[in-house]
Coordinates of C-alpha atoms in Angstrom, one line a residue:
Chain A
X10 CA 87.3 84.5 118.3
X11 CA 85.9 83.3 115.0
X12 CA 82.6 83.6 113.3
X13 CA 80.6 82.3 110.5
X14 CA 79.0 84.8 108.2
X15 CA 76.2 83.4 106.1
X16 CA 75.8 84.0 102.5
X17 CA 72.8 85.9 101.4
X18 CA 73.6 87.7 98.2
X19 CA 71.7 88.5 95.0
X20 CA 73.8 87.9 92.0
X21 CA 75.2 91.1 90.6
X22 CA 73.1 93.0 88.1
X23 CA 74.3 93.3 84.6
X24 CA 75.5 96.8 84.9
X25 CA 77.6 95.8 87.9
X26 CA 81.2 94.8 87.9
X27 CA 81.9 92.8 84.7
X28 CA 85.1 91.4 86.0
X29 CA 83.5 89.2 88.6
X30 CA 81.0 87.6 86.3
X31 CA 81.0 84.0 85.3
X32 CA 83.3 82.3 87.7
X33 CA 82.5 80.2 90.8
X34 CA 82.0 82.1 94.0
X35 CA 81.0 79.4 96.4
X36 CA 84.4 78.8 98.0
X37 CA 85.0 80.4 101.4
X38 CA 88.1 81.9 102.9
X39 CA 89.3 82.9 106.3
X40 CA 90.1 86.6 106.8
X41 CA 91.2 88.6 109.7
X42 CA 89.8 91.9 110.8
X43 CA 92.3 93.9 112.9
X44 CA 91.7 97.1 114.8
X45 CA 94.2 99.9 115.6
X46 CA 95.0 98.2 119.0
X47 CA 95.9 95.0 117.2
X48 CA 92.9 93.0 118.3
X49 CA 91.9 90.5 115.7
X50 CA 88.6 88.9 114.9
X51 CA 88.6 86.0 112.5
X52 CA 85.9 85.4 109.9
X53 CA 85.2 82.5 107.6
X54 CA 83.3 84.0 104.7
X55 CA 82.1 83.1 101.2
X56 CA 83.9 84.8 98.4
X57 CA 80.7 86.5 97.4
X58 CA 79.5 87.7 100.8
X59 CA 79.0 91.5 100.8
X60 CA 81.4 93.4 103.0
X61 CA 78.5 95.1 104.7
X62 CA 77.6 91.8 106.4
X63 CA 81.2 91.3 107.6
X64 CA 81.3 94.8 108.9
X65 CA 78.0 94.5 110.7
X66 CA 79.0 91.2 112.3
X67 CA 82.4 92.6 113.3
X68 CA 80.8 95.6 115.0
X69 CA 78.5 93.3 116.9
X70 CA 81.4 91.2 118.1
X71 CA 83.8 94.0 118.8
X72 CA 81.1 96.2 120.2
X73 CA 81.9 99.1 117.9
X74 CA 79.6 101.7 116.4
X75 CA 79.4 101.0 112.7
X76 CA 79.3 104.7 111.8
X77 CA 82.6 105.4 113.6
X78 CA 84.7 102.8 111.9
X79 CA 86.1 102.2 108.4
X80 CA 87.3 99.0 106.8
X81 CA 90.5 99.3 104.8
X82 CA 92.2 96.7 102.6
X83 CA 95.6 97.4 101.2
X84 CA 95.2 101.1 102.0
X85 CA 91.9 101.5 100.2
X86 CA 88.4 101.8 101.8
X87 CA 86.1 98.9 101.3
X88 CA 82.7 99.7 99.9
X89 CA 79.8 98.0 101.6
X90 CA 78.6 96.3 98.5
X91 CA 81.9 94.8 97.4
X92 CA 82.9 91.2 98.1
X93 CA 86.1 89.4 98.9
X94 CA 86.2 88.1 95.4
X95 CA 86.0 91.6 93.9
X96 CA 88.8 92.7 96.2
X97 CA 91.0 89.7 95.1
X98 CA 91.2 88.6 98.7
X99 CA 93.3 85.6 99.6
X100 CA 93.2 83.4 102.7
X101 CA 94.5 85.1 105.9
X102 CA 94.3 88.5 104.3
X103 CA 93.9 91.2 106.9
X104 CA 91.2 93.9 106.9
X105 CA 92.2 96.9 109.0
X106 CA 89.7 98.8 111.0
X107 CA 90.4 102.5 111.6
X108 CA 88.4 105.2 113.4
X109 CA 86.6 107.8 111.3
X110 CA 88.5 111.1 111.2
X111 CA 87.3 114.6 111.5
X112 CA 88.7 118.1 111.4
X113 CA 87.8 121.7 111.1
X114 CA 87.4 122.6 114.7
X115 CA 90.8 123.8 115.8
X116 CA 91.6 124.6 119.4
X117 CA 95.4 124.5 118.6
X118 CA 97.4 126.3 116.0
X119 CA 98.5 124.0 113.2
Chain B
X203 CA 82.1 105.6 98.2
X204 CA 78.6 106.0 99.6
X205 CA 78.2 109.0 102.0
X206 CA 75.4 108.7 104.6
X207 CA 72.7 111.3 104.5
X208 CA 73.2 112.2 108.2
X209 CA 76.8 113.0 107.4
X210 CA 75.9 115.2 104.4
X211 CA 73.4 117.2 106.4
X212 CA 76.1 118.2 108.9
X213 CA 77.8 120.1 106.2
X214 CA 75.2 122.9 106.5
X215 CA 75.8 123.3 110.2
X216 CA 78.1 126.2 111.1
X217 CA 81.0 125.1 113.3
X218 CA 80.5 121.4 112.6
X219 CA 83.6 119.4 112.0
X220 CA 84.0 117.7 108.7
X221 CA 84.7 114.0 108.6
X222 CA 86.8 112.1 106.1
X223 CA 83.7 110.6 104.6
X224 CA 82.8 114.0 103.1
X225 CA 86.4 114.8 102.2
X226 CA 86.9 111.5 100.4
X227 CA 83.3 111.6 98.9
X228 CA 84.0 114.9 97.3
X229 CA 87.5 114.1 96.2
X230 CA 86.3 111.0 94.5
X231 CA 83.7 113.0 92.6
X232 CA 86.4 115.6 91.6
X233 CA 88.6 112.8 90.4
X234 CA 85.8 111.4 88.3
X235 CA 85.0 114.8 86.8
X236 CA 88.7 115.7 86.1
X237 CA 90.3 112.3 85.5
X238 CA 93.8 111.1 86.1
X239 CA 94.1 111.7 89.8
X240 CA 94.6 109.1 92.4
X241 CA 93.2 109.9 95.8
X242 CA 95.0 108.2 98.7
X243 CA 93.1 107.5 101.9
X244 CA 93.8 110.0 104.8
X245 CA 94.5 107.0 107.0
X246 CA 97.8 106.5 105.2
X247 CA 99.3 109.6 106.8
X248 CA 98.5 108.2 110.3
X249 CA 100.2 104.9 109.4
X250 CA 103.3 106.7 108.2
X251 CA 103.4 108.9 111.4
X252 CA 103.5 105.5 113.3
X253 CA 106.3 104.2 111.1
X254 CA 104.0 101.8 109.4
X255 CA 104.6 101.4 105.7
X256 CA 102.6 98.3 105.0
X257 CA 100.3 99.9 102.4
X258 CA 102.4 100.4 99.3
X259 CA 99.9 100.5 96.5
X260 CA 102.1 98.3 94.3
X261 CA 99.2 97.5 92.0
X262 CA 98.8 101.2 91.1
X263 CA 101.1 102.9 88.6
X264 CA 101.5 106.4 90.0
X265 CA 103.0 107.7 86.8
X266 CA 99.8 107.0 84.9
X267 CA 98.2 109.8 87.1
X268 CA 98.7 113.5 86.7
X269 CA 98.2 113.9 90.5
X270 CA 98.2 111.9 93.6
X271 CA 96.3 113.6 96.4
X272 CA 96.3 112.8 100.1
X273 CA 94.2 114.6 102.7
X274 CA 96.1 114.7 105.9
X275 CA 94.2 114.9 109.2
X276 CA 96.0 116.3 112.2
X277 CA 94.8 115.3 115.7
X278 CA 91.2 115.1 114.6
X279 CA 91.2 118.9 114.4
X280 CA 92.8 120.1 111.2
X281 CA 93.0 119.2 107.5
X282 CA 95.9 119.7 105.1
X283 CA 96.4 118.4 101.6
X284 CA 99.4 116.7 100.2
X285 CA 99.8 117.1 96.4
X286 CA 102.2 114.9 94.5
X287 CA 102.9 115.1 90.8
X288 CA 104.4 111.7 90.0
X289 CA 105.6 112.5 86.5
X290 CA 107.6 115.5 87.6
X291 CA 108.2 114.0 91.1
X292 CA 107.2 117.2 92.9
X293 CA 105.5 117.2 96.3
X294 CA 103.8 119.8 98.3
X295 CA 101.7 120.1 101.5
X296 CA 99.1 122.7 101.4
X297 CA 98.2 124.0 104.8
X298 CA 95.1 126.3 104.9
X299 CA 96.5 128.1 107.9
X300 CA 99.8 128.9 106.2
X301 CA 101.8 127.5 109.1
X302 CA 104.8 125.4 108.1
X303 CA 105.8 123.6 111.2
X304 CA 104.2 120.2 110.2
X305 CA 105.0 120.3 106.6
X306 CA 108.5 119.0 106.7
X307 CA 107.4 116.0 108.8
X308 CA 104.8 114.9 106.2
X309 CA 107.2 115.5 103.3
X310 CA 109.7 113.2 105.0
X311 CA 106.9 110.6 105.6
X312 CA 106.1 110.7 101.8
X313 CA 109.8 110.3 100.9
X314 CA 110.1 107.3 103.2
X315 CA 106.9 105.8 101.9
X316 CA 108.1 106.1 98.3
X317 CA 111.4 104.5 99.2
X318 CA 109.7 101.5 100.7
X319 CA 107.4 101.4 97.7
X320 CA 110.4 101.4 95.3
X321 CA 111.8 98.4 97.1
X322 CA 108.6 96.5 96.5
X323 CA 107.6 97.4 92.9
X324 CA 109.1 98.2 89.6
X325 CA 108.1 101.9 89.7
X326 CA 111.1 103.7 91.2
X327 CA 110.2 107.2 92.2
X328 CA 112.8 108.3 94.7
X329 CA 113.8 111.8 93.9
X330 CA 111.1 114.1 95.1
X331 CA 111.4 117.8 95.0
X332 CA 109.4 120.0 97.3
X333 CA 107.4 122.7 95.5
X334 CA 104.9 125.3 96.8
X335 CA 101.7 126.5 95.3
X336 CA 100.1 129.9 95.8
X337 CA 97.1 129.4 98.0
X338 CA 94.6 131.6 99.8
X339 CA 94.5 131.0 103.5
X340 CA 91.7 130.5 106.0
X341 CA 90.8 133.4 108.3
X342 CA 88.7 131.6 110.8
X343 CA 89.0 128.3 112.7
X344 CA 86.6 126.0 111.1
X345 CA 87.0 126.0 107.3
X346 CA 90.2 124.0 106.7
X347 CA 88.1 121.1 105.3
X348 CA 86.5 123.4 102.7
X349 CA 89.8 125.0 101.9
X350 CA 91.6 121.7 101.1
X351 CA 88.7 120.6 98.9
X352 CA 88.8 124.0 97.1
X353 CA 92.6 123.5 96.5
X354 CA 92.0 119.9 95.3
X355 CA 89.3 120.8 92.8
X356 CA 91.3 123.8 91.5
X357 CA 94.4 121.7 91.0
X358 CA 92.5 118.9 89.2
X359 CA 90.5 121.5 87.1
X360 CA 93.8 123.3 86.3
X361 CA 92.6 126.5 87.8
X362 CA 94.6 128.8 90.2
X363 CA 94.1 127.8 93.8
X364 CA 93.8 131.4 94.9
X365 CA 90.5 132.1 93.1
X366 CA 88.6 130.8 96.1
X367 CA 88.9 132.7 99.4
X368 CA 87.4 132.7 102.8
X369 CA 84.3 134.6 101.6
X370 CA 83.5 131.7 99.3
X371 CA 83.5 129.1 102.0
X372 CA 79.7 129.1 102.7
X373 CA 78.9 128.9 99.1
X374 CA 81.4 126.1 98.4
X375 CA 80.1 124.2 101.4
X376 CA 76.7 124.1 99.8
X377 CA 78.3 123.2 96.5
X378 CA 80.1 120.2 98.1
X379 CA 76.9 119.0 99.6
X380 CA 75.0 119.3 96.3
X381 CA 77.7 117.4 94.5
X382 CA 77.6 114.6 97.0
X383 CA 73.8 114.4 97.2
X384 CA 73.5 114.7 93.4
X385 CA 76.2 112.1 92.8
X386 CA 74.6 109.6 95.1
X387 CA 71.3 110.0 93.1
X388 CA 72.9 109.6 89.7
X389 CA 75.6 107.1 90.6
X390 CA 73.5 104.2 89.3
X391 CA 73.2 105.8 85.8
X392 CA 76.9 106.3 85.8
X393 CA 79.1 108.1 83.4
X394 CA 81.4 106.6 80.9
X395 CA 84.9 107.9 81.3
X396 CA 85.9 107.7 77.6
X397 CA 86.1 110.9 75.7
X398 CA 84.1 109.7 72.7
X399 CA 81.3 107.9 74.6
X400 CA 79.0 106.2 72.2
X401 CA 76.1 106.3 74.7
X402 CA 74.9 102.8 74.0
X403 CA 71.1 102.3 74.2
X404 CA 71.1 98.6 74.7
X405 CA 68.7 97.3 77.4
X406 CA 71.4 95.8 79.6
X407 CA 74.4 98.2 79.9
X408 CA 77.6 96.4 80.5
X409 CA 80.4 98.3 82.3
X410 CA 84.1 97.6 82.8
X411 CA 86.4 99.3 85.3
X412 CA 90.0 100.0 84.8
X413 CA 92.1 98.3 87.5
X414 CA 94.5 101.1 87.7
X415 CA 92.6 104.4 87.6
X416 CA 89.2 102.9 88.7
X417 CA 87.3 104.8 86.0
X418 CA 84.3 103.0 84.4
X419 CA 83.7 102.5 80.7
X420 CA 80.9 101.1 78.6
X421 CA 81.7 97.8 76.9
X422 CA 80.7 99.4 73.7
X423 CA 83.1 102.3 74.1
X424 CA 86.3 100.3 74.7
X425 CA 88.1 98.0 72.4
X426 CA 88.0 94.7 74.2
X427 CA 89.4 92.6 71.4
X428 CA 92.9 92.6 72.9
X429 CA 91.7 92.1 76.5
X430 CA 91.6 88.7 78.0
X431 CA 88.8 89.0 80.6
X432 CA 89.7 85.8 82.2
X433 CA 92.9 87.4 83.4
X434 CA 90.6 89.4 85.7
X435 CA 92.5 92.6 84.9
X436 CA 91.6 95.4 82.6
X437 CA 93.6 98.5 82.0
X438 CA 92.1 101.4 80.0
X439 CA 93.7 102.9 77.0
X440 CA 95.1 105.9 78.9
X441 CA 96.7 103.8 81.6
X442 CA 98.1 101.4 79.0
X443 CA 99.6 104.3 77.0
X444 CA 101.1 106.3 79.9
X445 CA 102.1 103.4 82.1
X446 CA 103.4 100.7 79.8
X447 CA 101.4 98.3 82.0
X448 CA 99.9 95.8 79.7
X449 CA 98.9 92.8 81.8

């Protein structure tokens, strides 16, 4: 399964990430989104597409509730407003999808 | 990390469980207020439990941090806190119930994780010593979330973890909520992490983030003369000094 995510981003404001400024962001890469069961969804995205869009598209495709999942890249959560460029993503990089965790309502002894 | 309003409002409800969004939202605020802590995502512990050591954080220099903290979720029911001091190579798991049966398992996970990490990066930290910290324990079933956050803040603020007890939980719960709500409001203004912030008044503020500790600085507050921005990496003075990690 693969999908095209369109690009619809405002350029970052001045107070935003200074590292990303000034270079070309028009190239696109292919990234995989993989869930805990190993199911993968492939996306071709522009380097400056906001992760929010990829997340929304993924939830639509994989029929998941966006509030119940988290996107992780290299063990760190992905903020909705970052982009593959800011995350230094490379072709075929994998985003892992995990379920939200909760606690504080014990029925067992831990 | 942005925390949704609906998530925050649940904090007020007695008996509601506390998700990792709140846990990490608050830990992130704590680490901004008391710098030099690295917060690992709770999902790491699950990975380790499944023998998965893919995430090795090789771009981070653990020894530039005073603390590495990892909230551990057990079966979507309980929270514990792992506390590592990378410079002294000490490790502890704080369990608000005081039970010890799971602790050895997670300590072993940590040691295995660090061995894998040493194989992949230049930072070799393989000799971890278990320590214990005096903590106050939870006396009812639904406050482990608040307890681990109390421990975390106390550790980062260099206060004894036993100051806060069960009776403080409702108050602390409100405090967590206020911190998260307030932080979301003021996040746009931001706070410069340097100790001698010059509070620039220029119309367009320019910020730069350290690639190791993730703290933000005003352009005006840091010396950028030695930094090659085209390298796409910036390390703040503290990280450079403690980690010998010049790009």
